[in-house]
Coordinates of C-alpha atoms in Angstrom, one line a residue:
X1 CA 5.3 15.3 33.2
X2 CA 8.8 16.2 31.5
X3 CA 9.2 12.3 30.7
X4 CA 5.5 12.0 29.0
X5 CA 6.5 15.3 27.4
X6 CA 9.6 14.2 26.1
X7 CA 8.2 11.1 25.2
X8 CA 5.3 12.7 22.9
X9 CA 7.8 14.9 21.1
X10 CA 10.2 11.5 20.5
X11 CA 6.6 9.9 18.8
X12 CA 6.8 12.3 16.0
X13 CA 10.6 11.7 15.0
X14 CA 9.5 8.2 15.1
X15 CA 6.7 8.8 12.9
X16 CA 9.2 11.0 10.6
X17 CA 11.6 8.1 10.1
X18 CA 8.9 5.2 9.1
X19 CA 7.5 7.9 6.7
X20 CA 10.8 8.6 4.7
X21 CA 11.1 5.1 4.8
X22 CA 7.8 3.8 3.1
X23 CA 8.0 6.5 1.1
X24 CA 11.0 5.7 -0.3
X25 CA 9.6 1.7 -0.5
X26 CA 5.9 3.4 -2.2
X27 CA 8.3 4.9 -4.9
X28 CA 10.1 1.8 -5.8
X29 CA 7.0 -0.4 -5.3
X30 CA 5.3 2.4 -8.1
X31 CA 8.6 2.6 -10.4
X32 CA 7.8 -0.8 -12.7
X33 CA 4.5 0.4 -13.1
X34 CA 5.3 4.3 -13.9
X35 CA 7.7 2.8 -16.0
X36 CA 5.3 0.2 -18.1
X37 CA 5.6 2.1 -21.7
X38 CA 9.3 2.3 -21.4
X39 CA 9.8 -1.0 -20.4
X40 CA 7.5 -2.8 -22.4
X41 CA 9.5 -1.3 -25.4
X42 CA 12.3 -1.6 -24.3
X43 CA 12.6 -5.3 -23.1
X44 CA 9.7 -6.1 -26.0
X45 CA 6.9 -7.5 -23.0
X46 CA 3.7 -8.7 -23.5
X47 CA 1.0 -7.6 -21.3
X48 CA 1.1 -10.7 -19.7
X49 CA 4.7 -10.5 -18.8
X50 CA 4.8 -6.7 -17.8
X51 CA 1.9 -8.0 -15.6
X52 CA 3.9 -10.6 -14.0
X53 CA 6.6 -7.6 -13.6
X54 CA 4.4 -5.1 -12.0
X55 CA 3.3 -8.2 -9.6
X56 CA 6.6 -9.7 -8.6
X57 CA 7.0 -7.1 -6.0
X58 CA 4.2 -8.7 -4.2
X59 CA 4.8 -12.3 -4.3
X60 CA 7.1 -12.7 -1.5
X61 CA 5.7 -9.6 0.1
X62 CA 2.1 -11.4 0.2
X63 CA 3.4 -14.5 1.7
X64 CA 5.7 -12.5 4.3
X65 CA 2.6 -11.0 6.2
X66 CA 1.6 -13.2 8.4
X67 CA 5.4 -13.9 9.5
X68 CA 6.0 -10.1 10.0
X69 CA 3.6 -9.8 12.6
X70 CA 5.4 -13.3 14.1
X71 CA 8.7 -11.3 13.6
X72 CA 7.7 -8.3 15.2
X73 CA 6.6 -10.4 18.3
X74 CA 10.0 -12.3 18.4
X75 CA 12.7 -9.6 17.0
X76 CA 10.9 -6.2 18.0
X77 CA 9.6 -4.3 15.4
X78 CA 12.6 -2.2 14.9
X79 CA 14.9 -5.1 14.8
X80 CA 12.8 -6.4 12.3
X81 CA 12.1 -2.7 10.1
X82 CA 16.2 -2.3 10.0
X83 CA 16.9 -6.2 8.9
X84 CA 14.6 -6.0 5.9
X85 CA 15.1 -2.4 5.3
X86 CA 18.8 -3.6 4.1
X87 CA 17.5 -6.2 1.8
X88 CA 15.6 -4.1 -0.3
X89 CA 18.8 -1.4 -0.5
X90 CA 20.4 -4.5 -2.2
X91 CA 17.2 -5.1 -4.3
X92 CA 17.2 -1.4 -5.5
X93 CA 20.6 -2.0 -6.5
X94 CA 19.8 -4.8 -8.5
X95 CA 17.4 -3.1 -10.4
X96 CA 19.5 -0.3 -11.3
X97 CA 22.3 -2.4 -12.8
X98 CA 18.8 -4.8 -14.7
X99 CA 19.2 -5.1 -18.3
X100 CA 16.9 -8.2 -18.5
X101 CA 13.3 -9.3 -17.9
X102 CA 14.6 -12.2 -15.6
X103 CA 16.9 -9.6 -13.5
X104 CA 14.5 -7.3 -12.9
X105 CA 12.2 -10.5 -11.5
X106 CA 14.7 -11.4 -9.3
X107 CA 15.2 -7.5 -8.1
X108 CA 11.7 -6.7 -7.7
X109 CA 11.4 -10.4 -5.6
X110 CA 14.2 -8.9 -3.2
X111 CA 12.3 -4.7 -2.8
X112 CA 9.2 -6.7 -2.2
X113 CA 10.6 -9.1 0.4
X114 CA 12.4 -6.4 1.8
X115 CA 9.8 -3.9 2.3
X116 CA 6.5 -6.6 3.1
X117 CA 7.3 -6.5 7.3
X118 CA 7.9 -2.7 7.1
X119 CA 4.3 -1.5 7.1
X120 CA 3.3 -3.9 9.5
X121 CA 5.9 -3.0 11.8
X122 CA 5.5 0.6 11.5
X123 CA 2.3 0.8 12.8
X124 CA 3.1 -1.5 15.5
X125 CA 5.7 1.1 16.6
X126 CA 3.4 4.4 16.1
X127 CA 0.7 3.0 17.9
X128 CA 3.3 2.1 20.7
X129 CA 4.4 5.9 20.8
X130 CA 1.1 7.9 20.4
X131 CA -2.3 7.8 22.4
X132 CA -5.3 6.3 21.1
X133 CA -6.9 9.5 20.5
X134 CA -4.1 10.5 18.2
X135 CA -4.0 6.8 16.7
X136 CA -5.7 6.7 13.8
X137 CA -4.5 10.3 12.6
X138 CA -0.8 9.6 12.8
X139 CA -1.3 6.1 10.9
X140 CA -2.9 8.2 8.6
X141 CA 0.1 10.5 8.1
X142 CA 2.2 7.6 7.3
X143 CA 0.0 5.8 5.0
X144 CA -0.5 9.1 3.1
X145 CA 3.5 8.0 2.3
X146 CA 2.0 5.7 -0.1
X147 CA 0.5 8.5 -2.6
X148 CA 3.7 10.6 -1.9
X149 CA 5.9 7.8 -2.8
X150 CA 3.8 6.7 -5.8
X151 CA 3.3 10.5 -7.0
X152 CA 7.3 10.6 -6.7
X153 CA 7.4 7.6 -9.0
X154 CA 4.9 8.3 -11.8
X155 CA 5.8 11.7 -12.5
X156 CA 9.5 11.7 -11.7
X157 CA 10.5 9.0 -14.2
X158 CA 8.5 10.6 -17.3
X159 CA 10.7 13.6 -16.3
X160 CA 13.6 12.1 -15.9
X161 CA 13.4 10.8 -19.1
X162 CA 12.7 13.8 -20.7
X163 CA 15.2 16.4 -19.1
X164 CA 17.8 13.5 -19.0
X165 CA 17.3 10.9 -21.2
X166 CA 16.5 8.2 -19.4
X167 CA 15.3 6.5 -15.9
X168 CA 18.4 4.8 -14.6
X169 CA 20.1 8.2 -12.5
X170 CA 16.6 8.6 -11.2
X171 CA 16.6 5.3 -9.5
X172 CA 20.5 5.6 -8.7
X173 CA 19.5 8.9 -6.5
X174 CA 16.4 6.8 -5.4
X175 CA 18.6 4.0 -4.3
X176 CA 20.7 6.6 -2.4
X177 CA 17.6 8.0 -0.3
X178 CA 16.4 4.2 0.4
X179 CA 20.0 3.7 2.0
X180 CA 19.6 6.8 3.8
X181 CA 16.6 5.9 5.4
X182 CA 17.8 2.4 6.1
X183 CA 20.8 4.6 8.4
X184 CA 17.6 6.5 9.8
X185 CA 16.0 2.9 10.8
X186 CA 19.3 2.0 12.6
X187 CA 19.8 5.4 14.3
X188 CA 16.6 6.9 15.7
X189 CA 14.0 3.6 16.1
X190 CA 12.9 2.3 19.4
X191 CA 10.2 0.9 21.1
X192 CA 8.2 2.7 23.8
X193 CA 9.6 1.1 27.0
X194 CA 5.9 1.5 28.6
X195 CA 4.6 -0.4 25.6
X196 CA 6.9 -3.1 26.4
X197 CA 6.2 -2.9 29.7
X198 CA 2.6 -3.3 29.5
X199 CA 2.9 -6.0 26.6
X200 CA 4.9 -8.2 28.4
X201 CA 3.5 -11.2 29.5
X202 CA -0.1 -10.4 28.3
X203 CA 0.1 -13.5 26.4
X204 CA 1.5 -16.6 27.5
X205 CA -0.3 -19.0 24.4
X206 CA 2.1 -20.5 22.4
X207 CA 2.6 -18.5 18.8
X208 CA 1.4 -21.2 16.8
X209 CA -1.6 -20.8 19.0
X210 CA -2.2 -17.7 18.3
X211 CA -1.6 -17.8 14.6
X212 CA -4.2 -20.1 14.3
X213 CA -6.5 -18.0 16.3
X214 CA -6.2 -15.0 14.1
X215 CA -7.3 -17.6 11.4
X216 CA -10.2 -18.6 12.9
X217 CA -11.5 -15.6 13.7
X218 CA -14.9 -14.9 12.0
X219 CA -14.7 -11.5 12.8
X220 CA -11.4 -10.7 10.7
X221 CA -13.3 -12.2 7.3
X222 CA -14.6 -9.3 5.9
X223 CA -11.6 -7.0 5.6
X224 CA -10.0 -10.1 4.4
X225 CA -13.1 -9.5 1.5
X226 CA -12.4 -5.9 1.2
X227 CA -9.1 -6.0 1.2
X228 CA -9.4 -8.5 -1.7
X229 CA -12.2 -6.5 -3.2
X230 CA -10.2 -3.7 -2.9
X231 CA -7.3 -4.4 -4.9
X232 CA -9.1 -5.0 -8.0
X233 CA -9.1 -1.1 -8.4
X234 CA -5.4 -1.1 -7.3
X235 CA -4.7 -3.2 -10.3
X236 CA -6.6 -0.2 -12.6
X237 CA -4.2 1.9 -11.4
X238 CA -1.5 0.1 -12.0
X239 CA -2.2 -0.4 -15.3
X240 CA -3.5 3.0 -16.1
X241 CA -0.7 4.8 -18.1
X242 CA -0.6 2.5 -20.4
X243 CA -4.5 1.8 -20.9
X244 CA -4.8 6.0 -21.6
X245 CA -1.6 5.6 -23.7
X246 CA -3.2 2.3 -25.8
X247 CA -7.1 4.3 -25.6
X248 CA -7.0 7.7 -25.3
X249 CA -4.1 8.8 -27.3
X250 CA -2.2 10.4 -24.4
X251 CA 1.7 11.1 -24.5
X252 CA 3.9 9.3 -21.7
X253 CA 4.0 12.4 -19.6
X254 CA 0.8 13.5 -20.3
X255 CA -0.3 10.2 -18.3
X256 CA 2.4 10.5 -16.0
X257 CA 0.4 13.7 -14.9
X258 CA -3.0 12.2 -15.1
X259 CA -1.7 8.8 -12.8
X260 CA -0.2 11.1 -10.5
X261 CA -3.3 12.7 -9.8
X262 CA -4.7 9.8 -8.1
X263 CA -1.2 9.0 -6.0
X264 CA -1.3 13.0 -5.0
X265 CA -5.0 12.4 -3.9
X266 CA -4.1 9.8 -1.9
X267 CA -1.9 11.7 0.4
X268 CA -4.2 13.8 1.9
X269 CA -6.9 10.9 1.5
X270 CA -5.4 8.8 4.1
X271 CA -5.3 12.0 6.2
X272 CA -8.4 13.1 6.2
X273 CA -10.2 9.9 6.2
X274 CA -8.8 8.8 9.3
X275 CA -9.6 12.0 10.8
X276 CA -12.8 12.2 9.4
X277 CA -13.0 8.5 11.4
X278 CA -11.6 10.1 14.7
X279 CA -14.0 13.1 14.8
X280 CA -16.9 11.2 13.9
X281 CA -16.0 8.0 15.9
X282 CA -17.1 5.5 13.4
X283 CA -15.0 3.7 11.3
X284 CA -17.8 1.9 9.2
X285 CA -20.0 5.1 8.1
X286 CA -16.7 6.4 6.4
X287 CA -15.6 2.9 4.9
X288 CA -18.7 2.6 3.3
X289 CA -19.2 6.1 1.7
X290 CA -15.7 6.5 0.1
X291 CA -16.2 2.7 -1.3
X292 CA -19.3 4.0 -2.6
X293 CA -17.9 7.4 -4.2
X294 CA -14.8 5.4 -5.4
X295 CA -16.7 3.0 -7.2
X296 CA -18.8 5.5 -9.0
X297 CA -15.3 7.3 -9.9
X298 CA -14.0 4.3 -11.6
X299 CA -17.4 3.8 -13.5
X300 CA -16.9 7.2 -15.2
X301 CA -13.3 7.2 -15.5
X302 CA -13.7 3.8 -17.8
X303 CA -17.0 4.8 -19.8
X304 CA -15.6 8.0 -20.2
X305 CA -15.1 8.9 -23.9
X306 CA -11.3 9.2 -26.0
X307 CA -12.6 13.2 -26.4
X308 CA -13.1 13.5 -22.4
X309 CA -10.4 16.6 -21.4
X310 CA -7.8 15.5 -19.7
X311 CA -8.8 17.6 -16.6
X312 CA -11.6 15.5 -16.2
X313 CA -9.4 12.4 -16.8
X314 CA -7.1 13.3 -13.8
X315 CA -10.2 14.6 -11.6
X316 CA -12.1 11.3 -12.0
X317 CA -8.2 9.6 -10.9
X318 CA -8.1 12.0 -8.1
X319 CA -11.0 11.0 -7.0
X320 CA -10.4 7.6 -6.9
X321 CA -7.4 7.8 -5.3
X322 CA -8.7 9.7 -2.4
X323 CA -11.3 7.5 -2.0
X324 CA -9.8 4.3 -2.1
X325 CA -7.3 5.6 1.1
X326 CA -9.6 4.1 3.4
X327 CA -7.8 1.3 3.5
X328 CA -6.1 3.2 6.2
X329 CA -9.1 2.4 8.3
X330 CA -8.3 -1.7 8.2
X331 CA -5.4 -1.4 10.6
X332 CA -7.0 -0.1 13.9
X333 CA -10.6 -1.5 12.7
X334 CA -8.5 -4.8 13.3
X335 CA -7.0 -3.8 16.4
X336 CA -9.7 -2.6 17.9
X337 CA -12.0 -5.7 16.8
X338 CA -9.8 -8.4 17.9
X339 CA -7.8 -9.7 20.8
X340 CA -4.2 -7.6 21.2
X341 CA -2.9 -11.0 21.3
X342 CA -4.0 -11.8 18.1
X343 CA -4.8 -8.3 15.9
X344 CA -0.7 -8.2 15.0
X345 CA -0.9 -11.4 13.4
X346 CA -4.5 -10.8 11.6
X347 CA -3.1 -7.4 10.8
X348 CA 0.0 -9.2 8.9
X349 CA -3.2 -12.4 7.5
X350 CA -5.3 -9.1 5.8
X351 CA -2.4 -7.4 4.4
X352 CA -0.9 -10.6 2.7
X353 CA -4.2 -12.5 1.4
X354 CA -5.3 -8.5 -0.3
X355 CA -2.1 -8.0 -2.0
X356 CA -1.7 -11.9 -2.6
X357 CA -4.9 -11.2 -4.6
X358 CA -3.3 -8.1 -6.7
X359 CA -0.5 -10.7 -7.4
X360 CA -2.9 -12.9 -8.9
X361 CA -4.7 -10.3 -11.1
X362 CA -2.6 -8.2 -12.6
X363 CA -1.3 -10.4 -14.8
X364 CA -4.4 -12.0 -15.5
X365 CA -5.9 -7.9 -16.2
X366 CA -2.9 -8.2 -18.7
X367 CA -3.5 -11.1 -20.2
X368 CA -7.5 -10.6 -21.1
X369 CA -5.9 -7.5 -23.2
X370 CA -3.9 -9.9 -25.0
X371 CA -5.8 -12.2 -25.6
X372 CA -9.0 -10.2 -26.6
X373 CA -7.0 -7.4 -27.7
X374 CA -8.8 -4.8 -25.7
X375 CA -9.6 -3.3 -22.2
X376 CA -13.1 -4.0 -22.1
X377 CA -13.6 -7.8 -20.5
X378 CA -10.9 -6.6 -18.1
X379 CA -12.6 -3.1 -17.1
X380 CA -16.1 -4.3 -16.9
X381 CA -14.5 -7.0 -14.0
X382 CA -13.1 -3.6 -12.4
X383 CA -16.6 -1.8 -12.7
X384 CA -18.5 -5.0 -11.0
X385 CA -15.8 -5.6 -8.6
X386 CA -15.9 -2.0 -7.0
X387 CA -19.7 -2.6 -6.4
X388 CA -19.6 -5.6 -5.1
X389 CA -16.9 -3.8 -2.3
X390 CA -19.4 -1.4 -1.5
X391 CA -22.1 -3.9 -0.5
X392 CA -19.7 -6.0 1.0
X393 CA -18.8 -3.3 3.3
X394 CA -22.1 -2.1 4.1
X395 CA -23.5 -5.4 4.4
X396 CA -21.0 -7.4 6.0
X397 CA -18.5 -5.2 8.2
X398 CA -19.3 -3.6 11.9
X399 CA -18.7 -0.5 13.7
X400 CA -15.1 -0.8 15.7
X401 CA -14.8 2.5 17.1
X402 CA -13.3 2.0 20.8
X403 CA -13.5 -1.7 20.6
X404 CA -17.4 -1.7 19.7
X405 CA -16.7 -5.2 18.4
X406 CA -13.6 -6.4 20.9
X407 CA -13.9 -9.4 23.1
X408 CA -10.5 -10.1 24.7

């Protein structure tokens, strides 16, 4: 009893390490973006190009997905966590010494590449250390990283820049903390030796077996969609300070505070939508019903007026950014849908193929403004889009709970 004990307290400083560490990979992941007024004026961007900025994060991390989940079943999760983790220390670094559109690319390429097996990897390892009745709450504890991380990001850099006078000693420190956290990686991660135990062998299929398998895997298609669907609204956010800046006449730290509302949101989001999930044992009923609220949040938020108060600006982003946190829900939908043999790899396929599709569209968000010199075409494909999520999840996605949907 001692051992299981001991082993149930060690789950939580696992859990405390991955969060430091995707916070600290949420913040950087955030900074181009909270950073999009400043740098547009200061490097003299397009829309278009400060698209392609904000997206170049996600390039390489898209395409790594699949191959983290391969990673984590050849290197060990932690092995592959501390690897990466370094890389994106040397990408932060980059981008403090940036002066340059093409330098900050190349920067954002190595954070992104860095940090696209850590999520993966993370919950491979807390779902290794905690039971399945605690599951789903603890991976909601670290995905609520995410809106701590991005909170961090959009309202520390507006007051950076207005105590100090700029953004650069900001990132410095933040650079600091990511290296920190990398030392935390190297110190304090393991696997569960009973996990291991119990894994070994399960499987003896060939990997390129498998990775075809999770391909061809009907079942994994609509999170695929939703995940997709999904980031459509991500992109909104990403490009909201400077659509209330260009719109509704706000000040830089005035939408510093109104973006943050949505990343704060998000934090106890994640929480309390994957608990909502636990006590309620479905994982569709909840899906369904945030889509459905975040969609109408979005509506309102965009056909809102320039007079709206900016309370009800930063309520209406709240909102959102509670409601789109059920994308915490994906991971052990997955797992508990498909094969154990298999769910790594789809984990890694969903991931990639929905942030593969912010890639593409944030630039493409930013270049309808330019070339139609307004929001509106762009806003109205966010409006349809988070609609068309809704119905694709109630339409097209089954209840998982306990492996409703599992054939192994």
């Amino acid at each position: 009893m001692a051992n299981v004990g001991e082993r149930g307290r060690y789950a939580w400083v696992i859990l405390a390490v991955v969060i430091l560490t995707y916070f600290m990979e949420n913040f950087l992941r955030s900074a181009p973006s909270a950073l999009s007024p400043i740098l547009i004026e200061e490097l003299g961007l397009s829309y278009g190009m400060a698209g392609i900025l904000f997206s170049s994060y996600f390039f390489l991390y898209a395409l790594m997905q699949v191959p983290s989940g391969i990673l984590s079943g050849v290197l060990g999760p932690r092995r592959t966590i501390v690897t990466f983790t370094l890389i994106t220390v040397v990408g932060t670094l980059l981008f403090y010494v940036s002066h340059d559109f093409w330098t900050l690319i190349l920067a954002q390429l190595l954070i992104g590449f860095g940090s696209s097996v850590f999520y993966i990897n993370a919950v491979r390892l807390t779902s290794e250390w905690f039971p399945p009745e605690k599951r789903a709450s603890a991976l909601g504890f670290l995905s609520a990283a995410t809106g701590l991380g991005n909170f961090a990001s959009y309202m520390g850099f507006p007051l950076a820049i207005t105590l100090i006078g700029g953004w650069r000693p900001l990132y410095l420190y933040s650079g600091v903390l990511m290296t920190v956290a990398f030392a935390a990686n190297v110190l304090f991660l393991k696997e569960n030796p009973e996990a291991e135990n119990n894994n070994r062998g399960k499987s003896g299929a060939p990997l390129m077996s498998l990775v075809k398998a999770a391909f061809m895997d009907r079942r994994i298609y609509p999170f695929v969609a939703g995940f997709v669907l999904m980031s459509f609204t991500w992109v909104l956010m990403t490009w909201l300070p400077q659509f209330l800046i260009d719109t509704r006449g706000l000040s830089y730290m005035e939408v510093g505070i109104v973006s943050s509302a949505g990343n704060i949101m998000g934090i106890p989001g994640c929480i309390l939508i994957a608990l909502i999930s636990d006590r309620l044992r479905k994982r569709k009923m909840p899906l369904v019903a945030f889509s459905a609220l975040s969609a109408l949040f979005v509506a309102l938020l965009l056909l809102s007026g320039p007079g709206t108060p900016k309370i009800v600006y930063a309520m209406l982003v709240g909102g959102i950014g509670f409601c789109q946190s059920t994308w915490v829900l994906f991971f052990p939908m997955i797992g508990e849908t498909l094969p154990h043999e298999t769910s790594g790899i789809a984990q890694g396929l969903v991931n990639g193929i929905g942030t593969l599709g912010f890639s593409l569209m944030s630039p493409i968000y930013g270049a309808l403004v330019d070339a139609t010199g307004g929001y509106g075409p762009s806003n109205t494909i966010v409006i349809g889009i988070g609609v068309l999520t809704t119905l694709m999840f109630a339409f097209f996605t089954s209840e998982t709970y306990g492996g409703a949907n599992r054939s192994d």
